[in-house]
């Protein structure tokens, strides 16, 4: 009996061995998707991964243009009423037909308490089924960017979810595992074969995909392995155990590129890395300045800004793979203006500003920094500590894992004086950053990530207008105005946009998306 | 077995009290040079080399501020544009940085000496702490017996099977949480000392307890008890000197282990702050640059650490054999 | 005997509760899981609700009681990070860790014992000295660095061995094993070597010193006098007497192996419990962290119990000693 199991197992191994000669893509990333449930976590890698298996009403091309997917077309019939025409003849992986009921179900599910993607539909009041292939979305206010993030609001099958007891996403508190945590039933070009969290996730091509006629890829099977340790991941790529691995640590790019069989794809990422300062407390929590808050003085903020030699950070810490940024958004986000320049690096000007503000000998303040979140985050912080020391400002660096860091720095604790953080506007639009990182914080969610408490009512008013203004030209003018104000007031110390670095074997061609999502449907293996 | 030897020397040391301090030093020096321990030291070339290496590294670490061109713990003295300078003999090297620089522009030679300081301090302090705790509890358990003994030894039993690195990780985690955050960087080193020390006292306690149980039934201890000496005084003055031999051996090996444990903890992210790197932290930083060709960032601190640990281990080995009459 | 087991069981419960308490204290300080369980756009209100649902706002004693209650019922909760029941998760990872530890221990025994015998029988040969020194160098470097150097050499430069994972794994229903496939064996070589290196050195030195001592005993002298061949004396008599302490120590060292597996598994992306634990720390995945710690504690308590019982079964002297000890 045991022998038989073994024989079967061996046979399976053999078969797999043969099919490996078909076009299998093996790739590695530094972490794993948290769940196979597309509403579980609003996070780039998880959603990007599931975007190969599930599909949404819209999708983005490799250059991030929105195009139809499960919806063939849509129109705004009233300012608060959007009509979507659904694609006919689409089947889920389990064979069920895709209809308007699935969209309605997905709307209910994404709104449920345990969903983390509620923001996708936060302005949607209700969804009305017109017929099996037409649905209307009614919004509470006119929302010009309603569908900006809908490419990652994936449509789930109503019948499948109900049959398997997965009508709501996994609860963090229950005792049982939700069926959708390890199983997936989408309409996408690939379907899930097996899932072992942290070990291996396998998918295969979906022969019945609606867009197979236009397909670009030639894959039959995809094997994904998370590899957390940087050197190990690079080694796996160099030794040919994976065909693609990302991110490649910046210091290893030269090695990967100089290898005949591997190369690195580099591109700008939308995430902006910046340093924030506590501007709302009357006295800083971690500082030797007592009785007042130096960061309330714009001269101090500007002095710190000008003490940072961003080019040195780019050259040494980022190995040339960063784009120093004068704005809190990067190129590719709507509202970016390449003409705006950084305040120049100038330690003398910095010292003069500090003296003028009443700190000729500088002061001492704490800097909180994650050490496992962004590209070389701790090294950036160390470099900043050393640069600030040269203008007399002593930073006490507290580098910690992201678990500790976020708990300490984010609301509600706000237990910091200075911090390093990165931000990607999910909607690729300036409003997200103006509203979320510059709005005067209140309970409505405005300024939720404005941890420093920067507050300018004029910027606030602009943010409100930008949200609902439908005339693109007027809206762009408002965005420019808002940025000019916040930059002049040094609301933050923007550093750079880090670069994406994907390592690929030379026989594999992939398309890199600026949002760092890896779409397998663009992969071709020779 | 060795305790009989130690016993004789303790009988001698009884007379010491009549000598002046200087005489006493000279006397013990004479005795040391005359002893078979010293003979076995001299006759083992490896041990002499190991002792020399340990001494050099120790002194270099001690006098680091006077023999290094840079204070790598002072962020103001670092220049990021100096980062990744290779060692002087390689292309692009400079005499300013003999062993090259790391990713922040720290002179590696300076950083290694300062890092050795941290590593050696953590090593010595945690071993001393473990020694005091372990010896104290071991004496107590051995001498008192009964319930005290049971309790202490039960705790020891449990702890010895629990891996030291995990205990250190746990203690470190708890201490990090309890201490106020703004002070944590200042006390991070002491937290390490405490966690490594608490994780490694058991071996001392076990050894001392065993010896104490043997010693306490010897006539001289019985006699001391009869003339009404306080138990603490008996333990410290009579029993302790006789159990110090193996304690020294465990301590030496423990030093090597503690230095390595510190390095491992820094790999796990709970070491000293990266602005004041120990040897382990330097290695942990440097390992990121192994594939990219900046090998010197990890190799030099790694070699220093290996050399230090190896030398200390060899000393411990020799000490164990030298103090074990069975092997002579 | 039964009394002993009962006494040990009671102690075990105390130990488990202590570990649970420490593990629990630790949670409070590993960070905020909520920030990582939601995306950046999730509103403050939703975050607060989640925190409430997780019970993170309840008083600490209540949280602890709930935690112990659930654990006793065998309910370890759901992983915050990957949304799976922790019990099932640990059960899936157990084979990988145990297989790695087993192969590492086996490697240490199979290589360490012969090396120990050789160095004991031929203490003056250069090969013996080489064994002793090389093994010491091996334990003078932090494990994580050895692992990365191995990957660089055998994985990247030579391309002989896989650099990560377990290779092809065969599912036997109740157990997953990589030991039935060539790629599985190739994958386990480097991690097992890295993990077993320390134990190998330890075992080699233990065998050596035990052998040296046994070889000096009258018992061996008599055997020699009886005209037995050196082979019979060395292996039939000396080695047999050496093995008891070796096996005991190896058993107790299992703890060390499993703890260091955390580091080895991280370096080689070995999908075992250690890797899971480290990821849990980074994510503040409280249910996984605590369950791992409690499970490890249980593991050690059981090992201790078995070792104790075996001692009493195997070595009748201990029984007498204890009775005498108890009589005092």
mmCIF file of C-alpha atoms in Angstrom, chain A residues 271-487:
data_model
loop_
_atom_site.group_PDB
_atom_site.id
_atom_site.type_symbol
_atom_site.label_atom_id
_atom_site.label_comp_id
_atom_site.label_asym_id
_atom_site.label_seq_id
_atom_site.Cartn_x
_atom_site.Cartn_y
_atom_site.Cartn_z
ATOM 1 C CA UNK A 271 6.111 55.320 -4.271
ATOM 2 C CA UNK A 272 7.629 58.457 -2.820
ATOM 3 C CA UNK A 273 9.925 58.110 0.192
ATOM 4 C CA UNK A 274 9.859 61.060 2.536
ATOM 5 C CA UNK A 275 10.537 62.232 6.056
ATOM 6 C CA UNK A 276 7.734 63.651 8.146
ATOM 7 C CA UNK A 277 7.955 65.906 11.196
ATOM 8 C CA UNK A 278 5.677 66.383 14.164
ATOM 9 C CA UNK A 279 4.226 69.839 13.563
ATOM 10 C CA UNK A 280 1.189 69.659 15.819
ATOM 11 C CA UNK A 281 2.470 69.059 19.336
ATOM 12 C CA UNK A 282 3.500 72.054 21.402
ATOM 13 C CA UNK A 283 6.511 70.147 22.612
ATOM 14 C CA UNK A 284 8.221 67.292 20.808
ATOM 15 C CA UNK A 285 8.121 63.846 22.409
ATOM 16 C CA UNK A 286 11.733 63.016 21.629
ATOM 17 C CA UNK A 287 13.856 66.133 21.708
ATOM 18 C CA UNK A 288 16.031 68.257 23.943
ATOM 19 C CA UNK A 289 14.076 71.367 22.968
ATOM 20 C CA UNK A 290 11.606 71.914 25.758
ATOM 21 C CA UNK A 291 8.594 74.161 25.914
ATOM 22 C CA UNK A 292 8.291 74.641 22.165
ATOM 23 C CA UNK A 293 8.242 72.651 18.947
ATOM 24 C CA UNK A 294 10.988 73.623 16.483
ATOM 25 C CA UNK A 295 9.146 71.962 13.609
ATOM 26 C CA UNK A 296 6.347 74.493 13.821
ATOM 27 C CA UNK A 297 8.869 76.923 12.336
ATOM 28 C CA UNK A 298 9.073 76.615 8.558
ATOM 29 C CA UNK A 299 12.707 77.789 8.678
ATOM 30 C CA UNK A 300 13.668 74.745 10.718
ATOM 31 C CA UNK A 301 11.888 72.420 8.316
ATOM 32 C CA UNK A 302 13.606 74.060 5.388
ATOM 33 C CA UNK A 303 16.967 73.890 7.182
ATOM 34 C CA UNK A 304 16.613 70.125 7.588
ATOM 35 C CA UNK A 305 15.544 69.849 3.959
ATOM 36 C CA UNK A 306 18.650 71.658 2.743
ATOM 37 C CA UNK A 307 20.918 69.574 4.942
ATOM 38 C CA UNK A 308 20.049 66.449 2.981
ATOM 39 C CA UNK A 309 22.427 65.620 0.156
ATOM 40 C CA UNK A 310 19.929 63.683 -1.915
ATOM 41 C CA UNK A 311 22.383 63.092 -4.743
ATOM 42 C CA UNK A 312 24.791 61.347 -2.379
ATOM 43 C CA UNK A 313 21.941 59.126 -1.178
ATOM 44 C CA UNK A 314 21.078 58.392 -4.784
ATOM 45 C CA UNK A 315 24.659 57.560 -5.724
ATOM 46 C CA UNK A 316 25.737 55.567 -2.675
ATOM 47 C CA UNK A 317 22.685 54.165 -0.945
ATOM 48 C CA UNK A 318 20.468 53.701 -3.985
ATOM 49 C CA UNK A 319 23.280 53.050 -6.490
ATOM 50 C CA UNK A 320 21.793 55.498 -8.915
ATOM 51 C CA UNK A 321 18.412 53.776 -8.771
ATOM 52 C CA UNK A 322 16.281 56.513 -7.346
ATOM 53 C CA UNK A 323 14.738 59.667 -8.677
ATOM 54 C CA UNK A 324 15.261 62.551 -6.246
ATOM 55 C CA UNK A 325 11.921 64.229 -5.853
ATOM 56 C CA UNK A 326 10.830 67.769 -5.138
ATOM 57 C CA UNK A 327 7.210 66.694 -4.823
ATOM 58 C CA UNK A 328 5.354 64.219 -2.683
ATOM 59 C CA UNK A 329 4.357 62.378 -5.875
ATOM 60 C CA UNK A 330 6.363 60.878 -8.683
ATOM 61 C CA UNK A 331 6.176 61.089 -12.446
ATOM 62 C CA UNK A 332 3.219 58.977 -13.509
ATOM 63 C CA UNK A 333 0.902 60.345 -10.844
ATOM 64 C CA UNK A 334 -1.585 62.820 -12.199
ATOM 65 C CA UNK A 335 -0.507 66.335 -11.210
ATOM 66 C CA UNK A 336 3.234 65.737 -11.286
ATOM 67 C CA UNK A 337 5.210 68.735 -12.515
ATOM 68 C CA UNK A 338 8.785 68.041 -13.677
ATOM 69 C CA UNK A 339 9.571 71.776 -13.599
ATOM 70 C CA UNK A 340 9.483 71.961 -9.800
ATOM 71 C CA UNK A 341 12.960 71.713 -8.312
ATOM 72 C CA UNK A 342 14.180 70.685 -4.887
ATOM 73 C CA UNK A 343 15.500 73.276 -2.481
ATOM 74 C CA UNK A 344 19.236 72.982 -3.105
ATOM 75 C CA UNK A 345 21.488 70.959 -0.826
ATOM 76 C CA UNK A 346 23.330 73.652 1.094
ATOM 77 C CA UNK A 347 24.631 72.980 4.616
ATOM 78 C CA UNK A 348 25.634 76.626 5.069
ATOM 79 C CA UNK A 349 22.159 77.879 4.222
ATOM 80 C CA UNK A 350 20.820 75.207 6.526
ATOM 81 C CA UNK A 351 22.971 76.383 9.442
ATOM 82 C CA UNK A 352 22.000 79.971 8.752
ATOM 83 C CA UNK A 353 18.298 79.077 8.793
ATOM 84 C CA UNK A 354 18.720 77.196 12.047
ATOM 85 C CA UNK A 355 20.545 80.140 13.613
ATOM 86 C CA UNK A 356 17.862 82.508 12.379
ATOM 87 C CA UNK A 357 15.195 80.295 13.932
ATOM 88 C CA UNK A 358 17.027 80.374 17.251
ATOM 89 C CA UNK A 359 18.971 77.108 17.095
ATOM 90 C CA UNK A 360 22.543 78.157 16.255
ATOM 91 C CA UNK A 361 23.855 75.000 17.894
ATOM 92 C CA UNK A 362 21.189 72.770 16.444
ATOM 93 C CA UNK A 363 19.146 70.464 18.630
ATOM 94 C CA UNK A 364 18.505 66.814 19.282
ATOM 95 C CA UNK A 365 15.507 64.874 18.021
ATOM 96 C CA UNK A 366 14.447 61.244 17.479
ATOM 97 C CA UNK A 367 13.980 59.684 14.036
ATOM 98 C CA UNK A 368 11.860 56.573 13.625
ATOM 99 C CA UNK A 369 12.593 54.388 10.682
ATOM 100 C CA UNK A 370 11.480 50.975 9.416
ATOM 101 C CA UNK A 371 14.250 48.518 8.544
ATOM 102 C CA UNK A 372 12.403 45.999 6.400
ATOM 103 C CA UNK A 373 9.855 47.980 4.452
ATOM 104 C CA UNK A 374 11.397 50.137 1.719
ATOM 105 C CA UNK A 375 14.501 49.794 -0.409
ATOM 106 C CA UNK A 376 17.488 50.317 1.925
ATOM 107 C CA UNK A 377 15.289 52.217 4.376
ATOM 108 C CA UNK A 378 17.607 51.903 7.342
ATOM 109 C CA UNK A 379 20.647 52.896 5.276
ATOM 110 C CA UNK A 380 18.816 56.017 4.079
ATOM 111 C CA UNK A 381 18.023 56.941 7.672
ATOM 112 C CA UNK A 382 21.613 56.400 8.747
ATOM 113 C CA UNK A 383 22.810 58.605 5.916
ATOM 114 C CA UNK A 384 20.339 61.308 6.942
ATOM 115 C CA UNK A 385 21.549 61.065 10.544
ATOM 116 C CA UNK A 386 25.092 61.675 9.392
ATOM 117 C CA UNK A 387 24.093 64.607 7.136
ATOM 118 C CA UNK A 388 22.059 66.280 9.862
ATOM 119 C CA UNK A 389 24.956 65.900 12.266
ATOM 120 C CA UNK A 390 26.985 68.134 9.979
ATOM 121 C CA UNK A 391 24.586 71.048 10.476
ATOM 122 C CA UNK A 392 24.396 70.423 14.200
ATOM 123 C CA UNK A 393 21.145 68.507 14.419
ATOM 124 C CA UNK A 394 21.616 65.246 16.313
ATOM 125 C CA UNK A 395 19.177 62.540 15.315
ATOM 126 C CA UNK A 396 18.594 59.553 17.569
ATOM 127 C CA UNK A 397 17.840 56.823 15.084
ATOM 128 C CA UNK A 398 15.340 54.179 16.072
ATOM 129 C CA UNK A 399 15.289 51.607 13.298
ATOM 130 C CA UNK A 400 12.759 48.819 13.801
ATOM 131 C CA UNK A 401 10.763 46.155 11.994
ATOM 132 C CA UNK A 402 7.667 47.325 10.188
ATOM 133 C CA UNK A 403 5.445 45.677 12.788
ATOM 134 C CA UNK A 404 6.861 47.882 15.501
ATOM 135 C CA UNK A 405 7.304 50.906 13.285
ATOM 136 C CA UNK A 406 3.763 51.184 11.979
ATOM 137 C CA UNK A 407 2.274 50.514 15.394
ATOM 138 C CA UNK A 408 4.358 53.318 16.835
ATOM 139 C CA UNK A 409 4.140 55.964 14.153
ATOM 140 C CA UNK A 410 0.695 55.650 12.559
ATOM 141 C CA UNK A 411 -2.535 56.908 14.017
ATOM 142 C CA UNK A 412 -3.752 56.583 16.651
ATOM 143 C CA UNK A 413 -0.451 56.425 18.548
ATOM 144 C CA UNK A 414 1.620 59.036 16.624
ATOM 145 C CA UNK A 415 4.450 58.240 18.989
ATOM 146 C CA UNK A 416 7.357 59.881 17.150
ATOM 147 C CA UNK A 417 9.061 63.193 16.403
ATOM 148 C CA UNK A 418 10.402 62.466 12.932
ATOM 149 C CA UNK A 419 9.729 59.433 10.749
ATOM 150 C CA UNK A 420 10.530 57.992 7.353
ATOM 151 C CA UNK A 421 7.628 56.671 5.315
ATOM 152 C CA UNK A 422 6.762 55.799 1.740
ATOM 153 C CA UNK A 423 3.491 56.510 -0.038
ATOM 154 C CA UNK A 424 1.932 55.369 -3.304
ATOM 155 C CA UNK A 425 -1.337 57.030 -4.300
ATOM 156 C CA UNK A 426 -3.487 54.028 -5.197
ATOM 157 C CA UNK A 427 -5.553 56.138 -7.614
ATOM 158 C CA UNK A 428 -2.464 57.559 -9.383
ATOM 159 C CA UNK A 429 -3.945 60.974 -8.724
ATOM 160 C CA UNK A 430 -2.701 63.953 -6.707
ATOM 161 C CA UNK A 431 -5.939 64.192 -4.772
ATOM 162 C CA UNK A 432 -5.094 61.069 -2.810
ATOM 163 C CA UNK A 433 -1.905 62.692 -1.492
ATOM 164 C CA UNK A 434 -3.237 66.222 -1.024
ATOM 165 C CA UNK A 435 -6.254 64.910 0.878
ATOM 166 C CA UNK A 436 -4.655 62.048 2.785
ATOM 167 C CA UNK A 437 -1.214 63.456 3.570
ATOM 168 C CA UNK A 438 -1.854 67.199 3.680
ATOM 169 C CA UNK A 439 -5.465 67.636 4.792
ATOM 170 C CA UNK A 440 -5.986 68.935 8.335
ATOM 171 C CA UNK A 441 -6.647 65.645 10.153
ATOM 172 C CA UNK A 442 -10.197 65.042 11.304
ATOM 173 C CA UNK A 443 -12.453 62.070 11.976
ATOM 174 C CA UNK A 444 -13.759 61.795 8.421
ATOM 175 C CA UNK A 445 -10.557 60.192 7.182
ATOM 176 C CA UNK A 446 -9.128 63.436 5.870
ATOM 177 C CA UNK A 447 -5.430 63.677 6.633
ATOM 178 C CA UNK A 448 -5.397 60.155 8.017
ATOM 179 C CA UNK A 449 -1.782 59.778 6.977
ATOM 180 C CA UNK A 450 -0.905 63.385 7.654
ATOM 181 C CA UNK A 451 0.919 62.165 10.733
ATOM 182 C CA UNK A 452 2.784 65.440 11.230
ATOM 183 C CA UNK A 453 -0.449 67.397 11.441
ATOM 184 C CA UNK A 454 0.452 69.925 8.731
ATOM 185 C CA UNK A 455 -2.632 72.064 8.292
ATOM 186 C CA UNK A 456 -3.514 74.781 5.817
ATOM 187 C CA UNK A 457 -7.214 75.518 5.366
ATOM 188 C CA UNK A 458 -6.676 76.812 1.839
ATOM 189 C CA UNK A 459 -5.152 73.492 0.827
ATOM 190 C CA UNK A 460 -8.087 71.765 2.520
ATOM 191 C CA UNK A 461 -10.573 73.796 0.512
ATOM 192 C CA UNK A 462 -8.708 73.013 -2.689
ATOM 193 C CA UNK A 463 -8.733 69.298 -1.882
ATOM 194 C CA UNK A 464 -12.529 69.350 -1.589
ATOM 195 C CA UNK A 465 -12.914 71.135 -4.903
ATOM 196 C CA UNK A 466 -10.448 68.845 -6.670
ATOM 197 C CA UNK A 467 -12.496 65.818 -5.641
ATOM 198 C CA UNK A 468 -15.655 66.806 -7.449
ATOM 199 C CA UNK A 469 -14.405 69.138 -10.201
ATOM 200 C CA UNK A 470 -15.105 67.470 -13.530
ATOM 201 C CA UNK A 471 -13.466 70.049 -15.823
ATOM 202 C CA UNK A 472 -9.991 68.592 -16.238
ATOM 203 C CA UNK A 473 -8.276 71.917 -16.917
ATOM 204 C CA UNK A 474 -9.736 73.699 -13.907
ATOM 205 C CA UNK A 475 -8.995 70.671 -11.766
ATOM 206 C CA UNK A 476 -5.354 70.575 -12.883
ATOM 207 C CA UNK A 477 -4.995 74.255 -12.018
ATOM 208 C CA UNK A 478 -6.238 73.572 -8.494
ATOM 209 C CA UNK A 479 -3.810 70.686 -8.112
ATOM 210 C CA UNK A 480 -0.881 72.892 -9.170
ATOM 211 C CA UNK A 481 -1.962 75.553 -6.691
ATOM 212 C CA UNK A 482 -2.223 73.094 -3.839
ATOM 213 C CA UNK A 483 1.225 71.676 -4.513
ATOM 214 C CA UNK A 484 2.784 75.139 -4.714
ATOM 215 C CA UNK A 485 1.434 75.980 -1.255
ATOM 216 C CA UNK A 486 2.512 72.787 0.463
ATOM 217 C CA UNK A 487 5.968 72.807 -1.076
#
